[in-house]
Amino acid sequence: MSIAEDARHVPDGNAPPAQIDAEEARRARTRRIERIARWTLPALVMVLAIWGWHRVVTVNEIPHYILPGPGLVWESLVNDRAMLMDAAWLTFRITFMALILAVLGGAGLAILFNQSRMLEMSFYPYAVILQVTPVVAIAPLIFIYVESKIAGMLICAWIVAFFPVLSSTTLGLNSVDHNLRDLFKIYRASRWQRLVHLQLPSALPYFLGGLRIAGGLSLIGAVVAELVAGTGGIGSGLAFRIQEAGYRLNIARMFAALSLVAAMGVFIFAALSLVSHLLLRKWHESAVKRET
Amino acid sequence: MSAPGVTLAGTARFGGTALFEDVRLSLAAGQWTCLLGPSGCGKSTLLRLIAGLETGAAFAGEIAASDGRPVAGRVAYMAQDDLLMPWLDVAGNVALGARLRGEAEDAGRRDALIARLGLADHAHKRPGALSGGQRQRVALARTLMEERPVVLLDEPFSALDARTRVDMQELAAETLAGRTVLLVTHDPAEAARMGDAVWLMEGGALYAVPVPGSPAIRPVSDPETLRFGADLLTRLRAA
């Protein structure tokens, strides 16, 4: 150890242990390169893909109603921005509300199921049935019985999104270290205290894992619901715009709206990852930085 | 706090087979009792019975305190695993029991205990940032914070390196003085050092082993203690 420290303090000393120095320098260099590559490589791939797309379209003289070039899509993004932003805002609102409901419903049901075995046995199978039945197949029925388009879309998105929260929170609540349970027993903690002070914190990492999946799924649910709901006064979100532009052979706008949907998905995932990191960084294995 | 003696007498069965039969273990009031035995002999089950924890075994018999009051609610527990909540910092872990009982947090006593166990610099760290020895010291601080007269130790030092283990033994002996302590261990040297009384568990039966005349805790290098530890090891191997 003292050799390594000497090497750090006197890099140009008389007899520097060159081997350790070189090894350390090499490792630092690898880390630096990796840090830069993490951002530049995906960006480079995107630039290449867009350039390739552009070349394919111009070289083959593909008409814009079949495949517009990236320039046209960008133009559509800029020219139709007012309409697209309105649509994006609506889709985002539905997605966000559905996610909130999925969290409340999923985590709430998980806690109820955890507290009562009878409840779990009675209702868990139906949660599974709701999850495995494709939402596209349920949605038309929902829109028959639910007046409000917004409510219908929320229900669709919720059905898709609540299950990952439910199942991962359930798993978390049940995977409390049994030694810690013993300790709480010795402390004569009540059922409620065990839930609040032991089970919920233990389940938090699992819940956050489910939340990240639910974020993406609620966007999918919102998009599917819009497609099924179709035109209905207020029902003009991004998915509806894609459909509408398709009917008009405005392929560039389809791509523009699609890119906004994708960007929204990435944004939701990044935001939820950040939330997860902030909540866990102090203590959970997944977020704590290791020295070595 | 005057610590009562504790007696366990009875039989525990695992399905059809007896884990131990008609044993009688008494913990002298305010003293260290060591229960030594090979892994899987049922010594942890015995401790868990006194603690009132689930064991999976059916127990017929009685567990009583010498002052006639129930044992449950008067025990503290330390295990090989430090049982710290990873999301609470050191101070939060030490004060966990008080928080669960809804008592006003006695920050002065908490910080004094943390300082006494040499953890003052770490009071706001999470367990994940501490070494194994430091974590066990936090667990000890939490146990002390509880003010329970009976302390049950289930191999709390066995995962520590030799030096840390000896330090922890001394710290525990010093801080738990006056309480009725049951130390379950598979380490003959530890039992030889720590026990005011030593019991050997083998083949479902308990044997009291006569201990050296010098009072526990005995010095690591004391020839009589070393001799005693070697004797215990021999008996363990013969079993």
Coordinates of C-alpha atoms in Angstrom, one line a residue:
Chain A
M1 CA 0.0 0.0 0.0
S2 CA 2.8 2.4 0.9
I3 CA 4.4 1.8 -2.5
A4 CA 1.2 2.8 -4.2
E5 CA 0.9 5.9 -2.1
D6 CA 4.5 6.9 -2.8
A7 CA 3.8 6.5 -6.5
R8 CA 0.8 8.9 -6.2
H9 CA 2.7 11.5 -4.3
V10 CA 6.0 11.4 -6.2
P11 CA 5.1 10.5 -9.8
D12 CA 8.5 11.7 -11.0
G13 CA 10.6 10.3 -8.1
N14 CA 13.9 8.6 -8.6
A15 CA 12.5 5.1 -8.7
P16 CA 8.8 5.3 -9.4
P17 CA 7.0 2.0 -9.5
A18 CA 6.2 2.5 -13.1
Q19 CA 3.9 -0.6 -13.4
I20 CA 1.3 0.6 -10.9
D21 CA 1.5 4.1 -12.4
A22 CA 0.9 2.8 -15.9
E23 CA -1.9 0.6 -14.7
E24 CA -3.7 3.4 -12.9
A25 CA -3.3 5.8 -15.8
R26 CA -4.6 3.2 -18.2
R27 CA -7.7 2.6 -16.0
A28 CA -8.3 6.4 -15.7
R29 CA -8.1 6.7 -19.4
T30 CA -10.6 3.9 -20.0
R31 CA -13.0 5.6 -17.6
R32 CA -12.6 8.9 -19.3
I33 CA -13.2 7.4 -22.8
E34 CA -16.2 5.5 -21.6
R35 CA -17.7 8.7 -20.1
I36 CA -17.4 10.5 -23.4
A37 CA -18.5 7.6 -25.5
R38 CA -21.7 7.1 -23.5
W39 CA -23.0 10.3 -25.1
T40 CA -21.2 10.7 -28.3
L41 CA -21.7 7.2 -29.7
P42 CA -25.6 7.2 -29.6
A43 CA -25.5 10.8 -31.0
L44 CA -23.2 9.7 -33.8
V45 CA -25.4 6.8 -34.6
M46 CA -28.4 9.1 -34.9
V47 CA -26.6 11.6 -37.1
L48 CA -25.5 8.7 -39.4
A49 CA -29.0 7.2 -39.5
I50 CA -30.5 10.6 -40.4
W51 CA -27.9 11.2 -43.0
G52 CA -28.5 7.7 -44.5
W53 CA -32.2 8.3 -44.5
H54 CA -31.6 11.5 -46.4
R55 CA -29.3 9.8 -48.9
V56 CA -31.8 7.0 -49.5
V57 CA -34.6 9.4 -50.1
T58 CA -32.7 11.7 -52.5
V59 CA -30.7 9.0 -54.4
N60 CA -33.9 6.9 -55.1
E61 CA -36.1 10.0 -55.6
I62 CA -38.7 8.5 -53.3
P63 CA -41.8 10.7 -53.4
H64 CA -42.6 12.5 -50.1
Y65 CA -46.0 10.8 -49.8
I66 CA -44.2 7.5 -49.5
L67 CA -41.1 8.4 -47.5
P68 CA -40.4 12.1 -46.7
G69 CA -36.8 13.0 -46.1
P70 CA -35.6 14.2 -42.6
G71 CA -35.7 17.8 -43.9
L72 CA -39.5 17.6 -44.6
V73 CA -40.1 16.0 -41.2
W74 CA -38.3 18.8 -39.5
E75 CA -40.3 21.4 -41.6
S76 CA -43.5 19.7 -40.4
L77 CA -42.3 19.8 -36.8
V78 CA -41.6 23.6 -37.2
N79 CA -44.6 24.6 -39.3
D80 CA -47.2 22.5 -37.4
R81 CA -45.7 23.1 -34.0
A82 CA -48.8 24.8 -32.6
M83 CA -51.0 21.9 -33.5
L84 CA -48.5 19.3 -32.5
M85 CA -47.7 20.9 -29.2
D86 CA -51.4 21.1 -28.3
A87 CA -51.7 17.4 -29.2
A88 CA -48.5 16.5 -27.2
W89 CA -49.8 18.4 -24.2
L90 CA -53.1 16.4 -24.3
T91 CA -51.3 13.1 -24.6
F92 CA -48.9 14.0 -21.9
R93 CA -51.7 15.0 -19.5
I94 CA -53.5 11.7 -20.1
T95 CA -50.3 9.8 -19.7
F96 CA -49.3 11.6 -16.5
M97 CA -52.7 11.3 -14.9
A98 CA -52.9 7.6 -15.8
L99 CA -49.5 7.1 -14.2
I100 CA -50.6 8.8 -11.0
L101 CA -53.7 6.6 -10.9
A102 CA -51.6 3.5 -11.7
V103 CA -49.3 4.4 -8.8
L104 CA -52.2 4.9 -6.4
G105 CA -54.1 1.9 -7.6
G106 CA -51.1 -0.4 -8.0
A107 CA -49.4 0.4 -4.7
G108 CA -52.7 0.7 -2.9
L109 CA -53.9 -2.7 -4.1
A110 CA -50.5 -4.2 -3.3
I111 CA -50.7 -2.9 0.3
L112 CA -54.3 -4.2 0.7
F113 CA -53.3 -7.6 -0.7
N114 CA -50.4 -7.7 1.6
Q115 CA -52.5 -7.0 4.6
S116 CA -55.2 -9.4 3.8
R117 CA -54.5 -12.8 2.3
M118 CA -58.2 -13.3 1.6
L119 CA -58.5 -10.1 -0.4
E120 CA -55.4 -11.1 -2.4
M121 CA -56.8 -14.6 -3.2
S122 CA -60.1 -13.1 -4.2
F123 CA -58.9 -10.3 -6.5
Y124 CA -55.4 -11.1 -7.7
P125 CA -56.6 -13.4 -10.5
Y126 CA -58.7 -10.6 -11.9
A127 CA -55.8 -8.2 -11.8
V128 CA -54.0 -10.7 -14.0
I129 CA -56.9 -11.2 -16.3
L130 CA -57.2 -7.4 -16.7
Q131 CA -53.5 -7.3 -17.5
V132 CA -53.3 -10.1 -20.0
T133 CA -56.3 -9.0 -22.1
P134 CA -55.0 -6.7 -24.8
V135 CA -56.2 -3.1 -24.0
V136 CA -57.0 -2.6 -27.7
A137 CA -59.6 -5.3 -27.3
I138 CA -61.1 -3.8 -24.2
A139 CA -61.0 -0.1 -25.2
P140 CA -64.0 -0.1 -27.7
L141 CA -66.2 -1.5 -24.9
I142 CA -65.0 1.1 -22.5
F143 CA -65.9 3.9 -24.9
I144 CA -69.4 2.5 -25.3
Y145 CA -70.1 2.8 -21.5
V146 CA -68.0 5.8 -20.5
E147 CA -69.4 9.1 -21.7
S148 CA -66.3 11.2 -21.2
K149 CA -63.5 10.6 -23.7
I150 CA -61.0 11.8 -21.1
A151 CA -62.2 9.3 -18.5
G152 CA -62.3 6.5 -21.1
M153 CA -58.7 7.2 -22.1
L154 CA -57.6 7.3 -18.5
I155 CA -59.2 4.0 -17.8
C156 CA -57.5 2.4 -20.8
A157 CA -54.1 3.8 -19.8
W158 CA -54.6 2.8 -16.2
I159 CA -55.5 -0.8 -17.1
V160 CA -52.1 -1.1 -18.9
A161 CA -50.0 0.7 -16.4
F162 CA -51.2 -0.4 -12.9
F163 CA -50.1 -4.0 -13.1
P164 CA -46.3 -3.6 -13.0
V165 CA -46.7 -1.3 -10.0
L166 CA -49.0 -3.9 -8.3
S167 CA -46.8 -6.9 -8.9
S168 CA -43.5 -5.3 -8.1
T169 CA -44.7 -3.6 -5.0
T170 CA -46.3 -6.9 -3.9
L171 CA -43.0 -8.6 -4.4
G172 CA -41.2 -5.9 -2.5
L173 CA -43.6 -6.0 0.5
N174 CA -43.1 -9.8 0.7
S175 CA -39.4 -9.8 0.4
V176 CA -38.6 -8.2 3.7
D177 CA -35.6 -9.8 5.3
H178 CA -37.0 -12.3 7.9
N179 CA -34.3 -11.3 10.4
L180 CA -35.6 -7.7 10.3
R181 CA -39.1 -9.1 10.9
D182 CA -37.8 -10.9 14.0
L183 CA -36.3 -7.7 15.2
F184 CA -39.6 -5.9 14.8
K185 CA -41.3 -8.7 16.6
I186 CA -38.9 -8.2 19.5
Y187 CA -39.7 -4.5 19.5
R188 CA -43.3 -5.5 19.7
A189 CA -44.1 -3.4 16.7
S190 CA -47.7 -3.3 15.6
R191 CA -48.8 -4.4 12.2
W192 CA -49.1 -0.9 11.1
Q193 CA -45.6 0.0 12.3
R194 CA -44.2 -3.0 10.6
L195 CA -45.8 -1.8 7.4
V196 CA -44.7 1.8 7.6
H197 CA -41.2 1.4 9.1
L198 CA -40.1 -1.9 7.6
Q199 CA -42.2 -3.2 4.7
L200 CA -42.7 0.1 2.8
P201 CA -39.1 1.2 2.8
S202 CA -38.0 -2.4 1.9
A203 CA -40.5 -2.4 -1.0
L204 CA -39.4 1.1 -2.3
P205 CA -36.7 -0.2 -4.7
Y206 CA -39.1 -2.7 -6.2
F207 CA -41.9 -0.2 -6.4
L208 CA -39.6 2.2 -8.3
G209 CA -38.7 -0.5 -10.7
G210 CA -42.4 -1.1 -11.4
L211 CA -42.9 2.6 -11.7
R212 CA -40.4 2.9 -14.5
I213 CA -42.1 0.2 -16.5
A214 CA -45.5 1.8 -15.7
G215 CA -44.3 5.1 -17.1
G216 CA -43.7 3.7 -20.5
L217 CA -46.9 1.6 -20.4
S218 CA -49.2 4.5 -19.5
L219 CA -47.9 6.3 -22.6
I220 CA -48.7 3.2 -24.6
G221 CA -52.1 3.0 -23.0
A222 CA -52.8 6.7 -23.7
V223 CA -51.8 6.3 -27.4
V224 CA -53.9 3.1 -27.8
A225 CA -56.9 4.8 -26.2
E226 CA -56.6 7.8 -28.5
L227 CA -56.5 5.6 -31.6
V228 CA -59.6 3.7 -30.4
A229 CA -61.5 6.8 -29.3
G230 CA -60.8 8.5 -32.6
T231 CA -62.1 11.9 -33.4
G232 CA -64.2 13.2 -30.6
G233 CA -64.0 17.0 -30.1
I234 CA -61.3 17.0 -27.5
G235 CA -59.7 13.7 -28.5
S236 CA -56.9 15.2 -30.6
G237 CA -53.7 14.0 -29.0
L238 CA -50.6 12.9 -30.8
A239 CA -51.9 9.5 -31.8
F240 CA -55.0 11.0 -33.2
R241 CA -52.8 13.4 -35.2
I242 CA -50.8 10.5 -36.6
Q243 CA -53.9 8.8 -37.7
E244 CA -55.4 11.9 -39.2
A245 CA -52.1 12.8 -41.1
G246 CA -52.1 9.2 -42.4
Y247 CA -55.5 9.7 -43.9
R248 CA -54.3 12.8 -45.6
L249 CA -51.1 11.2 -46.8
N250 CA -49.1 13.8 -44.9
I251 CA -46.4 11.3 -44.0
A252 CA -44.0 14.0 -42.9
R253 CA -46.4 15.0 -40.1
M254 CA -46.8 11.4 -39.1
F255 CA -43.1 11.1 -38.6
A256 CA -43.1 14.5 -36.7
A257 CA -45.8 13.4 -34.4
L258 CA -44.2 10.0 -33.9
S259 CA -40.9 11.6 -33.0
L260 CA -42.7 13.6 -30.4
V261 CA -44.3 10.4 -28.9
A262 CA -40.9 8.8 -28.8
A263 CA -39.3 11.9 -27.2
M264 CA -42.1 11.9 -24.6
G265 CA -41.4 8.3 -23.7
V266 CA -37.7 8.9 -23.3
F267 CA -38.5 12.0 -21.2
I268 CA -40.8 10.0 -18.9
F269 CA -38.3 7.2 -18.5
A270 CA -35.4 9.6 -17.7
A271 CA -37.6 11.6 -15.2
L272 CA -38.6 8.4 -13.4
S273 CA -35.0 7.1 -13.4
L274 CA -33.9 10.4 -11.8
V275 CA -36.7 10.1 -9.2
S276 CA -35.6 6.6 -8.5
H277 CA -31.9 7.5 -8.2
L278 CA -32.7 10.5 -5.8
L279 CA -34.7 8.3 -3.5
L280 CA -32.3 5.4 -3.4
R281 CA -28.9 6.9 -3.8
K282 CA -28.2 7.1 0.0
W283 CA -28.7 3.4 0.8
H284 CA -29.7 1.0 -1.9
E285 CA -27.2 -1.3 -3.7
S286 CA -28.5 -0.2 -7.1
A287 CA -27.7 3.4 -6.5
V288 CA -24.8 3.6 -4.1
K289 CA -21.5 4.3 -5.7
R290 CA -18.8 1.7 -4.9
E291 CA -15.2 2.7 -4.4
T292 CA -13.7 0.0 -6.5
Chain B
M1 CA -32.8 -2.0 36.1
S2 CA -32.4 -5.2 38.1
A3 CA -32.1 -8.2 35.7
P4 CA -34.0 -11.4 36.5
G5 CA -32.7 -14.9 36.0
V6 CA -34.4 -16.9 33.2
T7 CA -35.2 -20.6 33.1
L8 CA -36.2 -22.6 30.1
A9 CA -37.4 -26.2 30.7
G10 CA -39.0 -28.5 28.2
T11 CA -38.9 -30.3 24.9
A12 CA -38.9 -29.1 21.4
R13 CA -40.0 -31.2 18.5
F14 CA -39.4 -30.7 14.8
G15 CA -42.2 -32.7 13.2
G16 CA -41.8 -36.1 14.8
T17 CA -38.2 -35.9 15.9
A18 CA -37.1 -34.2 19.1
L19 CA -34.7 -31.4 18.6
F20 CA -34.0 -31.5 22.4
E21 CA -35.7 -33.4 25.1
D22 CA -36.4 -32.4 28.7
V23 CA -33.6 -29.9 28.8
R24 CA -33.3 -27.3 31.5
L25 CA -31.3 -24.1 30.9
S26 CA -31.0 -21.5 33.6
L27 CA -29.5 -18.1 33.0
A28 CA -28.2 -16.7 36.3
A29 CA -29.4 -13.1 37.0
G30 CA -27.0 -10.4 35.8
Q31 CA -24.5 -12.9 34.4
W32 CA -23.2 -14.2 31.0
T33 CA -24.3 -17.6 30.1
C34 CA -22.7 -19.2 27.0
L35 CA -24.4 -21.9 25.1
L36 CA -21.9 -23.8 22.9
G37 CA -22.7 -26.4 20.3
P38 CA -22.1 -27.4 16.7
S39 CA -24.1 -25.9 13.9
G40 CA -27.7 -27.2 13.7
C41 CA -27.8 -28.6 17.3
G42 CA -30.8 -26.5 18.2
K43 CA -29.0 -23.8 20.2
S44 CA -30.4 -21.0 18.1
T45 CA -33.9 -22.5 18.5
L46 CA -33.5 -22.4 22.2
L47 CA -32.5 -18.7 22.1
R48 CA -35.4 -17.9 19.7
L49 CA -37.8 -19.6 22.1
I50 CA -36.7 -17.4 24.9
A51 CA -37.0 -14.4 22.6
G52 CA -40.5 -15.4 21.7
L53 CA -39.7 -15.7 18.0
E54 CA -41.0 -18.3 15.6
T55 CA -38.9 -21.4 15.4
G56 CA -40.9 -23.9 13.4
A57 CA -40.5 -26.3 16.2
A58 CA -43.3 -27.3 18.7
F59 CA -42.2 -26.5 22.2
A60 CA -43.7 -28.0 25.3
G61 CA -42.5 -26.7 28.6
E62 CA -42.1 -23.3 30.2
I63 CA -39.9 -20.2 30.0
A64 CA -40.0 -18.2 33.2
A65 CA -38.2 -15.3 34.8
S66 CA -37.0 -15.5 38.4
D67 CA -39.1 -12.4 39.4
G68 CA -42.3 -14.1 38.2
R69 CA -43.0 -11.5 35.5
P70 CA -43.3 -12.5 31.9
V71 CA -40.0 -12.7 29.9
A72 CA -41.6 -11.3 26.7
G73 CA -41.1 -7.6 26.2
R74 CA -38.0 -7.6 28.4
V75 CA -35.5 -9.1 25.9
A76 CA -33.1 -7.5 23.5
Y77 CA -31.6 -9.4 20.6
M78 CA -28.5 -9.3 18.6
A79 CA -27.7 -11.7 15.7
Q80 CA -24.8 -12.5 13.5
D81 CA -26.5 -10.3 10.9
D82 CA -26.4 -6.8 12.3
L83 CA -30.2 -6.3 11.5
L84 CA -29.7 -2.6 10.7
M85 CA -32.3 -0.8 8.5
P86 CA -30.3 0.2 5.4
W87 CA -32.4 3.3 4.8
L88 CA -31.8 4.7 8.3
D89 CA -28.5 6.4 9.4
V90 CA -26.6 5.2 12.5
A91 CA -28.5 7.6 14.8
G92 CA -31.9 6.5 13.3
N93 CA -31.0 2.9 13.7
V94 CA -30.0 3.3 17.3
A95 CA -33.2 5.2 18.2
L96 CA -35.4 2.8 16.2
G97 CA -37.0 1.1 19.2
A98 CA -37.9 4.4 20.9
R99 CA -39.4 5.6 17.7
L100 CA -41.5 2.5 17.4
R101 CA -42.8 2.9 20.9
G102 CA -43.7 6.5 20.1
E103 CA -41.4 7.8 22.8
A104 CA -39.9 11.3 22.6
E105 CA -36.5 10.8 21.1
D106 CA -33.8 11.0 23.8
A107 CA -31.2 12.5 21.6
G108 CA -28.7 13.1 24.4
R109 CA -28.7 9.5 25.5
R110 CA -28.6 8.3 21.9
D111 CA -25.6 10.5 21.0
A112 CA -23.8 9.5 24.3
L113 CA -24.2 5.8 23.4
I114 CA -23.0 6.4 19.8
A115 CA -20.0 8.2 21.2
R116 CA -19.3 5.6 23.8
L117 CA -19.1 2.9 21.1
G118 CA -16.7 5.1 19.1
L119 CA -19.2 5.9 16.3
A120 CA -19.5 9.7 16.8
D121 CA -17.9 10.4 13.4
H122 CA -20.3 8.0 11.7
A123 CA -23.6 9.1 13.3
H124 CA -25.1 10.3 10.0
K125 CA -23.8 7.5 7.8
R126 CA -25.9 4.7 6.4
P127 CA -25.0 1.1 7.3
G128 CA -23.8 0.5 3.8
A129 CA -21.0 2.9 4.3
L130 CA -19.7 1.1 7.5
S131 CA -17.4 -1.8 8.0
G132 CA -18.7 -5.1 9.5
G133 CA -17.2 -4.3 12.9
Q134 CA -18.7 -0.8 12.9
R135 CA -22.1 -2.2 12.0
Q136 CA -22.0 -4.6 14.9
R137 CA -21.1 -1.7 17.2
V138 CA -24.2 0.1 15.9
A139 CA -26.3 -3.0 16.6
L140 CA -24.8 -3.1 20.1
A141 CA -25.6 0.6 20.7
R142 CA -29.1 -0.1 19.6
T143 CA -29.3 -3.0 22.0
L144 CA -28.0 -0.8 24.8
M145 CA -30.5 1.9 23.9
E146 CA -33.3 -0.5 24.7
E147 CA -32.5 -0.9 28.4
R148 CA -33.8 -4.4 28.4
P149 CA -32.7 -6.6 31.4
V150 CA -32.3 -9.8 29.3
V151 CA -30.0 -9.8 26.3
L152 CA -29.9 -12.6 23.8
L153 CA -26.9 -12.8 21.5
D154 CA -27.0 -15.2 18.6
E155 CA -23.4 -15.5 17.4
P156 CA -23.1 -11.8 17.1
F157 CA -19.4 -11.8 16.6
S158 CA -18.8 -14.8 14.4
A159 CA -18.7 -12.9 11.1
L160 CA -16.0 -10.5 12.4
D161 CA -12.2 -10.8 11.9
A162 CA -10.2 -12.1 14.9
R163 CA -9.1 -8.7 16.2
T164 CA -12.4 -7.0 15.8
R165 CA -14.1 -9.9 17.4
V166 CA -12.0 -9.7 20.5
D167 CA -12.5 -6.0 20.7
M168 CA -16.3 -6.4 20.4
Q169 CA -16.3 -9.1 23.1
E170 CA -14.7 -6.7 25.5
L171 CA -16.9 -3.9 24.5
A172 CA -20.0 -6.0 24.9
A173 CA -18.9 -7.4 28.3
E174 CA -18.2 -3.9 29.5
T175 CA -21.4 -2.3 28.3
L176 CA -23.8 -5.2 29.1
A177 CA -22.5 -5.7 32.6
G178 CA -25.4 -6.3 35.1
R179 CA -27.7 -7.7 32.5
T180 CA -28.7 -11.3 32.1
V181 CA -27.0 -12.4 28.9
L182 CA -27.3 -15.5 26.8
L183 CA -24.6 -15.9 24.2
V184 CA -25.1 -18.6 21.7
T185 CA -21.8 -19.5 19.9
H186 CA -20.0 -22.2 18.1
D187 CA -16.6 -20.9 19.0
P188 CA -15.1 -22.6 22.1
A189 CA -12.6 -19.8 22.6
E190 CA -15.4 -17.3 22.8
A191 CA -17.4 -19.4 25.3
A192 CA -14.3 -19.9 27.4
R193 CA -13.6 -16.2 27.5
M194 CA -17.1 -14.8 28.0
G195 CA -19.0 -17.3 30.1
D196 CA -19.8 -16.9 33.8
A197 CA -21.4 -20.2 33.1
V198 CA -21.0 -22.4 30.0
W199 CA -23.4 -25.0 28.7
L200 CA -22.6 -27.5 26.0
M201 CA -25.4 -28.7 23.7
E202 CA -25.0 -32.0 21.9
G203 CA -27.3 -34.7 20.7
G204 CA -30.4 -32.9 22.0
A205 CA -29.1 -32.6 25.6
L206 CA -27.5 -29.9 27.7
Y207 CA -24.5 -30.2 29.9
A208 CA -23.2 -27.6 32.3
V209 CA -19.4 -27.3 32.0
P210 CA -17.4 -26.2 35.1
V211 CA -15.7 -22.9 34.3
P212 CA -12.3 -21.5 35.5
G213 CA -12.2 -19.7 38.8
S214 CA -11.3 -16.3 37.2
P215 CA -14.2 -14.0 36.5
A216 CA -15.4 -13.4 32.9
I217 CA -14.5 -11.7 30.8
R218 CA -11.1 -13.5 30.8
P219 CA -8.0 -12.2 29.0
V220 CA -7.2 -13.6 25.6
S221 CA -3.8 -14.9 26.7
D222 CA -4.8 -16.3 30.1
P223 CA -3.4 -19.9 30.1
E224 CA -6.3 -21.2 32.2
T225 CA -8.8 -19.8 29.7
L226 CA -6.9 -21.1 26.7
R227 CA -6.8 -24.5 28.4
F228 CA -10.5 -24.3 29.0
G229 CA -11.2 -23.3 25.4
A230 CA -9.1 -26.3 24.2
D231 CA -11.0 -28.6 26.5
L232 CA -14.3 -27.3 25.2
L233 CA -13.1 -27.9 21.6
T234 CA -12.1 -31.4 22.5
R235 CA -15.5 -32.2 23.9
L236 CA -17.1 -30.6 20.8
R237 CA -15.1 -32.9 18.6
A238 CA -15.8 -36.0 20.6
A239 CA -19.5 -35.4 20.4

